[in-house]
Coordinates of C-alpha atoms in Angstrom, one line a residue:
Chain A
X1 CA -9.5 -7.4 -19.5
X2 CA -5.5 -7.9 -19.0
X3 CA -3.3 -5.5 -20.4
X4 CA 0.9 -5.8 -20.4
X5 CA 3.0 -3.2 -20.8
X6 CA 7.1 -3.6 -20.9
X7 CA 9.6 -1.0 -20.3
X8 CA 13.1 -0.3 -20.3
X9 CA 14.3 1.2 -17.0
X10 CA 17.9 3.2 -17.3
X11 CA 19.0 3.7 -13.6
X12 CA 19.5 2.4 -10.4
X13 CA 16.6 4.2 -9.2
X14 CA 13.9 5.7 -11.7
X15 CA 10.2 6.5 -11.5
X16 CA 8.2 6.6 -15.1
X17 CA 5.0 8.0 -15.7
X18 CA 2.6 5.5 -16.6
X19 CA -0.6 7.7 -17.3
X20 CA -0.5 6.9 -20.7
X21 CA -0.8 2.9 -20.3
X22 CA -3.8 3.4 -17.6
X23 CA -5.7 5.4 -20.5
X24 CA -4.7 3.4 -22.8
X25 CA -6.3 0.3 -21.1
X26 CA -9.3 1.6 -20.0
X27 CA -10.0 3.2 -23.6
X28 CA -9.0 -0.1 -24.9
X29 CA -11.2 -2.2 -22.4
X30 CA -14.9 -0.2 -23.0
X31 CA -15.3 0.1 -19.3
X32 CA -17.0 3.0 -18.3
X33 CA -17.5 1.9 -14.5
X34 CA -15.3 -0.4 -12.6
X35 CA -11.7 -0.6 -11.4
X36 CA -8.2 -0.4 -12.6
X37 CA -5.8 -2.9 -10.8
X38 CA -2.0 -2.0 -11.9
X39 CA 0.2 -4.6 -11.0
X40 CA 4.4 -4.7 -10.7
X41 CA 5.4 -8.5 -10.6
X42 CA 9.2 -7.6 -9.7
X43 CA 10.1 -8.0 -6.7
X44 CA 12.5 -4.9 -6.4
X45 CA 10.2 -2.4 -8.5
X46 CA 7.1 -1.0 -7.4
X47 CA 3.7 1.0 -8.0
X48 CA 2.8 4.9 -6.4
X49 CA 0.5 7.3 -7.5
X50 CA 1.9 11.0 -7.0
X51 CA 2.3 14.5 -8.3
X52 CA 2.7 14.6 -11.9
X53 CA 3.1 18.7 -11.8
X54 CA 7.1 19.4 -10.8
X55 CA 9.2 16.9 -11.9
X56 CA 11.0 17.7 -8.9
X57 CA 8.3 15.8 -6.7
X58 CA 9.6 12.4 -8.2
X59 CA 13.1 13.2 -7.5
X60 CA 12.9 14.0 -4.2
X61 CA 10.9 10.9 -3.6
X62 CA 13.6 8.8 -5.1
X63 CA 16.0 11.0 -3.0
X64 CA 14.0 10.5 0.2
X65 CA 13.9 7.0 -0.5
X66 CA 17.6 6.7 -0.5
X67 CA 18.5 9.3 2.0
X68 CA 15.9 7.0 4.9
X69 CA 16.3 3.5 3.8
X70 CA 20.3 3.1 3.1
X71 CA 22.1 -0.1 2.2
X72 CA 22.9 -1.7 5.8
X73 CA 25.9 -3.8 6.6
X74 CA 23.6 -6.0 8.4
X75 CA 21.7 -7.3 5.3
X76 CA 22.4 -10.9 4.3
X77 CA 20.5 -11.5 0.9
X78 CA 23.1 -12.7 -1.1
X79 CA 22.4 -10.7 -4.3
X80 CA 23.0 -7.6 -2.3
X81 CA 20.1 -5.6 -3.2
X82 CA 17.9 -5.7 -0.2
X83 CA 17.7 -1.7 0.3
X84 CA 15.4 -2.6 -3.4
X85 CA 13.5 -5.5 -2.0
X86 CA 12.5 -3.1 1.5
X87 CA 11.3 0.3 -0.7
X88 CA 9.2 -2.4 -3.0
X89 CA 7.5 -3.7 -0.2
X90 CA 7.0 0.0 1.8
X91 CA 5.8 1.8 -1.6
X92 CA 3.7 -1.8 -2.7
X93 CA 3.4 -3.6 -6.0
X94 CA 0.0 -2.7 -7.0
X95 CA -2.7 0.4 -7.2
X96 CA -6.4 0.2 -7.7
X97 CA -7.9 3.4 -9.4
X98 CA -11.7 3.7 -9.7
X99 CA -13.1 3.9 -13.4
X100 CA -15.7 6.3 -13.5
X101 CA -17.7 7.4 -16.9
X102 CA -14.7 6.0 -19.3
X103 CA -11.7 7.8 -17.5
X104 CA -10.1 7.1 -14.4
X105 CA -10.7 8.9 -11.0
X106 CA -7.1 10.1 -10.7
X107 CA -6.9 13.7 -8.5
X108 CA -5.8 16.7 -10.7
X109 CA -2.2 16.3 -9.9
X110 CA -2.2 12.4 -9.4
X111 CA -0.7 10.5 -12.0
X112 CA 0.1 6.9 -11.4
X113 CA 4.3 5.9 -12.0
X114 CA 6.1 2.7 -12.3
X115 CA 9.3 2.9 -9.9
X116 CA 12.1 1.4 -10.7
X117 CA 14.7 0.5 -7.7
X118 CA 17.2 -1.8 -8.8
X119 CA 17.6 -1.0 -12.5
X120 CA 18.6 -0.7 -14.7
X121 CA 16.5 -3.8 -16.4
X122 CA 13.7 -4.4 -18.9
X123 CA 10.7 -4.4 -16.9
X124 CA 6.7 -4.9 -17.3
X125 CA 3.6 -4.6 -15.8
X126 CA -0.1 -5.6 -16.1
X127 CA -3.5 -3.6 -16.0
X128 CA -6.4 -5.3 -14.8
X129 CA -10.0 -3.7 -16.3
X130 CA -12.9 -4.8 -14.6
Chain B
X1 CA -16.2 -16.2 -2.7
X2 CA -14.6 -15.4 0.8
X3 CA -11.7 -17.8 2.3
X4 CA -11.0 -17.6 5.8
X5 CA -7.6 -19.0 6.9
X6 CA -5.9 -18.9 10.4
X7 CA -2.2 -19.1 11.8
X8 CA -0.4 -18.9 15.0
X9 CA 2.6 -17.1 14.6
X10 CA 5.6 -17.5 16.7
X11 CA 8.1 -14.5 17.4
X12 CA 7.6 -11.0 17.8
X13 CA 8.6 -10.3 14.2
X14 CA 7.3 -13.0 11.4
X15 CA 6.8 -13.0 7.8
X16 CA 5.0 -16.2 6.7
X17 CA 4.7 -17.3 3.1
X18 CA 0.7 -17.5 2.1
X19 CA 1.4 -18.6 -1.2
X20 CA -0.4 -22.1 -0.5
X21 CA -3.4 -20.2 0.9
X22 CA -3.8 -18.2 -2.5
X23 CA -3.2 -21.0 -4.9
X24 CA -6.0 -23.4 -2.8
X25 CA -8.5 -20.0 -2.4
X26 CA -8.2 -19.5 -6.5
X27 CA -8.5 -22.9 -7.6
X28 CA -11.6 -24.1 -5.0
X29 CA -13.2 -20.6 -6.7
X30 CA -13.3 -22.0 -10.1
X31 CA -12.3 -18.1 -11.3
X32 CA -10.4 -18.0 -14.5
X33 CA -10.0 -14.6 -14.8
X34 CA -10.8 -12.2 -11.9
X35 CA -8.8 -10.1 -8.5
X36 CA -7.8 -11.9 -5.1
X37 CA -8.1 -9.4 -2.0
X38 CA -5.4 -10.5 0.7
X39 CA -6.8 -8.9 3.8
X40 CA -5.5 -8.9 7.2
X41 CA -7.7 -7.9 10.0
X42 CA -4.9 -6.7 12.7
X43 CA -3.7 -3.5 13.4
X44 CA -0.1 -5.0 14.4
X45 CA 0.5 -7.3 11.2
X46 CA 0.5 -6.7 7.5
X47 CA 0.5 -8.4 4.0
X48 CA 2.9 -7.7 1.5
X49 CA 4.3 -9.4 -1.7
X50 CA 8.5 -9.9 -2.0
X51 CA 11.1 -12.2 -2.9
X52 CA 10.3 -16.1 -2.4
X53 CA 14.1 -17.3 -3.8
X54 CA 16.5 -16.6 -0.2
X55 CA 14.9 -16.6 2.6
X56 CA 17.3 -13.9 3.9
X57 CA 15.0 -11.1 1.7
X58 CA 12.6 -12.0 4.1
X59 CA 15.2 -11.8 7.3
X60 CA 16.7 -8.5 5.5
X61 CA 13.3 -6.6 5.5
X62 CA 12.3 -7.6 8.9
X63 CA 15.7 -6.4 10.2
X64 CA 15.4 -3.2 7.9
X65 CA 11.8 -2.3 9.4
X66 CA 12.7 -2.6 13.3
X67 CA 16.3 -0.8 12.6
X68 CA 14.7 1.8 10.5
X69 CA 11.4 2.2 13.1
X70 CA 12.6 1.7 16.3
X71 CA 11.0 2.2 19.5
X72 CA 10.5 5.8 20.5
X73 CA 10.0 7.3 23.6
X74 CA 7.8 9.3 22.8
X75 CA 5.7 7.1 21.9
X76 CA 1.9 7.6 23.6
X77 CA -0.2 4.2 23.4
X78 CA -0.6 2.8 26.5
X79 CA -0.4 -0.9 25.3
X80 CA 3.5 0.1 24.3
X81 CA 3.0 -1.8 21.0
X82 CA 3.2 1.1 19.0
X83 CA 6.2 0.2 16.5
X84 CA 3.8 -2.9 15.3
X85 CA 1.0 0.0 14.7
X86 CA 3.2 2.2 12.2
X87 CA 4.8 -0.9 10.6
X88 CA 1.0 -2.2 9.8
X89 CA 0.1 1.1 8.1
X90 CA 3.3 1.5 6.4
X91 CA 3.6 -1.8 4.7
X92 CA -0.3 -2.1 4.5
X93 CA -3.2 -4.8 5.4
X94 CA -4.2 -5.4 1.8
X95 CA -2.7 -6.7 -1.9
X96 CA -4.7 -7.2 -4.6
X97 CA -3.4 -9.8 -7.1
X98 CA -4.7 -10.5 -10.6
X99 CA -6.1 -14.0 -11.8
X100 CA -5.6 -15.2 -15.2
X101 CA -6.0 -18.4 -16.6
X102 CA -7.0 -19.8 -13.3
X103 CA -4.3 -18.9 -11.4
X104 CA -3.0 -15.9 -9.5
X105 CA -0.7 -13.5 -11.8
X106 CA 2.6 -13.1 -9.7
X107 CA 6.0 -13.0 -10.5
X108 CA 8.4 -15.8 -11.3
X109 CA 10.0 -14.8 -7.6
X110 CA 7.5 -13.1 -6.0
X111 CA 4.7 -15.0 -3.1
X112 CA 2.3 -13.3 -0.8
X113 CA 3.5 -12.9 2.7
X114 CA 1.5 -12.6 6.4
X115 CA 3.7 -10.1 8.0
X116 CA 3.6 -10.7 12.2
X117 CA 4.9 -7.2 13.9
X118 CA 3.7 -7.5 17.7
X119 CA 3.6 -11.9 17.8
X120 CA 3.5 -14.6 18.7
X121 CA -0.2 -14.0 18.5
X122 CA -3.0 -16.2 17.1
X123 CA -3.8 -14.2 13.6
X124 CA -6.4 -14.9 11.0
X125 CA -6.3 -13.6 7.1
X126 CA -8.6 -12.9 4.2
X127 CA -8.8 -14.0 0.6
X128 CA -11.5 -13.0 -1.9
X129 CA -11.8 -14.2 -5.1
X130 CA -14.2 -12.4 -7.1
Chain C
X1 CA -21.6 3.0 -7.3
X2 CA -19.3 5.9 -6.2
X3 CA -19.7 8.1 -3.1
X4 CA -17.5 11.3 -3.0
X5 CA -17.2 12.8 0.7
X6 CA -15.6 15.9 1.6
X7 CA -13.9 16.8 4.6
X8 CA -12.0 19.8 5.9
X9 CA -8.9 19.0 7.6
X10 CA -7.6 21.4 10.4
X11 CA -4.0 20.6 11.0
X12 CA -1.1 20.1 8.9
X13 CA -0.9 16.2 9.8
X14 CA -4.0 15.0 11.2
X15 CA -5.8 11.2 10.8
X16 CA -9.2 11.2 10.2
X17 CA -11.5 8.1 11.0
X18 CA -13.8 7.6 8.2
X19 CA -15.6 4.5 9.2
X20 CA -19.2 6.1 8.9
X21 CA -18.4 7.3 5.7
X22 CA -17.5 3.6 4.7
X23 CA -20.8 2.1 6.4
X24 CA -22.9 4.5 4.8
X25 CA -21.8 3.8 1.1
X26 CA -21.9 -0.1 2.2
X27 CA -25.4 0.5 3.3
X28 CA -26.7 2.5 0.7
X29 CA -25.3 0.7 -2.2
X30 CA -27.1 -2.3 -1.0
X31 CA -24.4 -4.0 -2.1
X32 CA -23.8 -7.6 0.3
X33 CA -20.6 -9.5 -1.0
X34 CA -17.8 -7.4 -2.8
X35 CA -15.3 -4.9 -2.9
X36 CA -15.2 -1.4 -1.5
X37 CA -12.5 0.4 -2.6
X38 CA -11.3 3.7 -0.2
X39 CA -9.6 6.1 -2.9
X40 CA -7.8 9.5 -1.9
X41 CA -6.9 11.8 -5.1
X42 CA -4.8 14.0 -3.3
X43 CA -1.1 13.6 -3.8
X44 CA -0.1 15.3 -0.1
X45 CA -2.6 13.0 1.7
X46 CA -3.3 9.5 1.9
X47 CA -5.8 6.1 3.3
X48 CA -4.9 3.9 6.1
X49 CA -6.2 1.1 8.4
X50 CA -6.0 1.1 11.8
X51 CA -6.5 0.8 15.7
X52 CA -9.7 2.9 16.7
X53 CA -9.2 1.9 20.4
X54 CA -7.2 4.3 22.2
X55 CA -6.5 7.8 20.3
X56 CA -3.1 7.7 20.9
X57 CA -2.0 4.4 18.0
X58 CA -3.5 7.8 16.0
X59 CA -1.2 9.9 17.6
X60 CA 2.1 8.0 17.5
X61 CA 1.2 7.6 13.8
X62 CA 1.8 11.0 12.8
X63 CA 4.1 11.7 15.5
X64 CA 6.3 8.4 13.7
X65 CA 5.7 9.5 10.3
X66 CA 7.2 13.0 11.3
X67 CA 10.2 11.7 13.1
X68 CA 11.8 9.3 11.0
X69 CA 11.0 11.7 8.0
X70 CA 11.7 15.4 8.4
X71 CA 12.1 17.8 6.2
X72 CA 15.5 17.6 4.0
X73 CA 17.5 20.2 2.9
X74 CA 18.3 18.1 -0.3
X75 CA 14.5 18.4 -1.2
X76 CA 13.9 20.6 -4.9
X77 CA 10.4 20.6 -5.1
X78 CA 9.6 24.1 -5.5
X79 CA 6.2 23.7 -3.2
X80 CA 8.7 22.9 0.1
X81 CA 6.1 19.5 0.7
X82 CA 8.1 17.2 -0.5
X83 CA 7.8 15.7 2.8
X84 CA 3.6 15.4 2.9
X85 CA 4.2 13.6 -0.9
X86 CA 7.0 11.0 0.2
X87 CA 4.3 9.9 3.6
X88 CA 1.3 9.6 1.1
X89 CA 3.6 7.4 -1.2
X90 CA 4.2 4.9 1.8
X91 CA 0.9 5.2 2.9
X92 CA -0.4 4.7 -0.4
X93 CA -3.7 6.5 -1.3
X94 CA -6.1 3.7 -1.5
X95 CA -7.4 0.9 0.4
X96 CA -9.2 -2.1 -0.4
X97 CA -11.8 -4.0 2.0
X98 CA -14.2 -6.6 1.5
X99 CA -17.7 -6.8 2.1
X100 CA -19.5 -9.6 3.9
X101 CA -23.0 -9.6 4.2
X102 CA -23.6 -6.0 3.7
X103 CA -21.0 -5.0 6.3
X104 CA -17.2 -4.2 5.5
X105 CA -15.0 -7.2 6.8
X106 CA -12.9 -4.5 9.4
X107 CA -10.8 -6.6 12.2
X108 CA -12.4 -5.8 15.8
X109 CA -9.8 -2.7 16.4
X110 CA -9.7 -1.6 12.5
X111 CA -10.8 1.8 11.2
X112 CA -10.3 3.2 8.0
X113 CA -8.5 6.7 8.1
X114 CA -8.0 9.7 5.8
X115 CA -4.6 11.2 6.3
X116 CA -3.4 14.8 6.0
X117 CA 0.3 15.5 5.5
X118 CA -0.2 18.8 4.3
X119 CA -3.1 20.8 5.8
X120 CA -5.6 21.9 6.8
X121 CA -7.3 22.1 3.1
X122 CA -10.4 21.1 2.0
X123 CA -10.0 17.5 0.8
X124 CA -12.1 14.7 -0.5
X125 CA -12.1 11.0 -0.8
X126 CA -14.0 8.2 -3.1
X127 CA -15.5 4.8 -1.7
X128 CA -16.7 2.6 -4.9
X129 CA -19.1 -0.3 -4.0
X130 CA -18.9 -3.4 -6.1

């Protein structure tokens, strides 16, 4: 079963807590075993799965993120936002989470996050139940 | 079903659009609804999913990788190919893509790509469509 | 079906290969043509694929990861790891490979690894065979 979910990001860089659309869709779906595919079909956005504990966790990683990969004067993709277009494609677009006994298999701390890197914009992304 | 395809690529540093190779591996499957696996067999290449409009998103992130990994000295492996071995794990041998309506659920500017890190080698990729 | 392994890591970075753990779910699940899906639930760890041929690609991967990035100053995570959480972001803590007549579909030189950034601890990991 496909699930979409839109959003509205509100900075540059931003990373939302998407634990509540996972559940959701598996709750939804009636799968008790099988996988949770959670796709980003922007191409300057991405998918991570991190600590949901300190707040601070998903600050530094936008920080880090920022700090290492810094706008170059050697980029050449006219829209200008190729720093967004790199950290996409080093975080990744998608997650698969293993569906075990109606709930997913996310770690104590893990919680899975939308991240936003060239907001802000309205946004979406899918869950796949299976 | 599991689709084999091969390519020769043809500098050091490549990205090669795969979109083709998806759309023919998702229609010969007959699946409507289902995942496509991307897999790349090498420990110097990669598949990711980015920007199809400017080719330069493509030219930016190659550039951004080998100026933000560079060479190091330090560097241990005797075949010297070591910057192709982080790239690989960093940007990742997999992407799972959803398929919906009989066709593969990417963004309006996003395609698959077949990134080369240690060419011009004769690679082979992965699709399976399940 | 699900297989949990648990492993204790020794180091504060170290890359485990975790190949028999993969071949043994494959195996036992009697499973021929699917998906097996490597999952980490740790948030200061992470999965990758690699070379298994000389020891050193193993090294240079950490010894990479380390150098290009260190510890910050800037970081507010009151833990002090913000580092091990921004490598298992880029690594990403799952990995997807396919299954081919009862074996996993691993290049020649590929190996799948469980990464410590933040050891040693007692971790686990998840394969699901479907």
């Amino acid at each position: 079963m496909l699930y979409e979910f839109k959003l509205k990001t509100e900075a540059s860089d931003q990373i939302i807590d998407i634990t509540n659309s996972l559940l959701q869709a598996v709750q939804d779906s009636g799968v008790t075993n099988g996988l949770a595919t959670i796709y980003c079909p922007h191409t300057t956005a991405a998918i991570t799965i991190n600590e949901n504990g300190d707040y601070n966790v998903r600050r530094d990683l936008l920080y880090a993120l920022d700090h290492f990969f810094p706008d170059l004067k050697e980029y050449k993709h006219f829209e200008g936002n190729s720093k967004a277009h790199l950290k996409s494609s080093i975080i990744g677009v998608s997650e698969t989470i293993i569906i075990r006994d109606g709930r997913p298999l996310l770690g104590t701390w893990q919680s899975p996050y939308f991240c936003e890197f060239d907001g802000p914009r309205n946004r979406r992304f899918y869950i796949n139940i299976a």
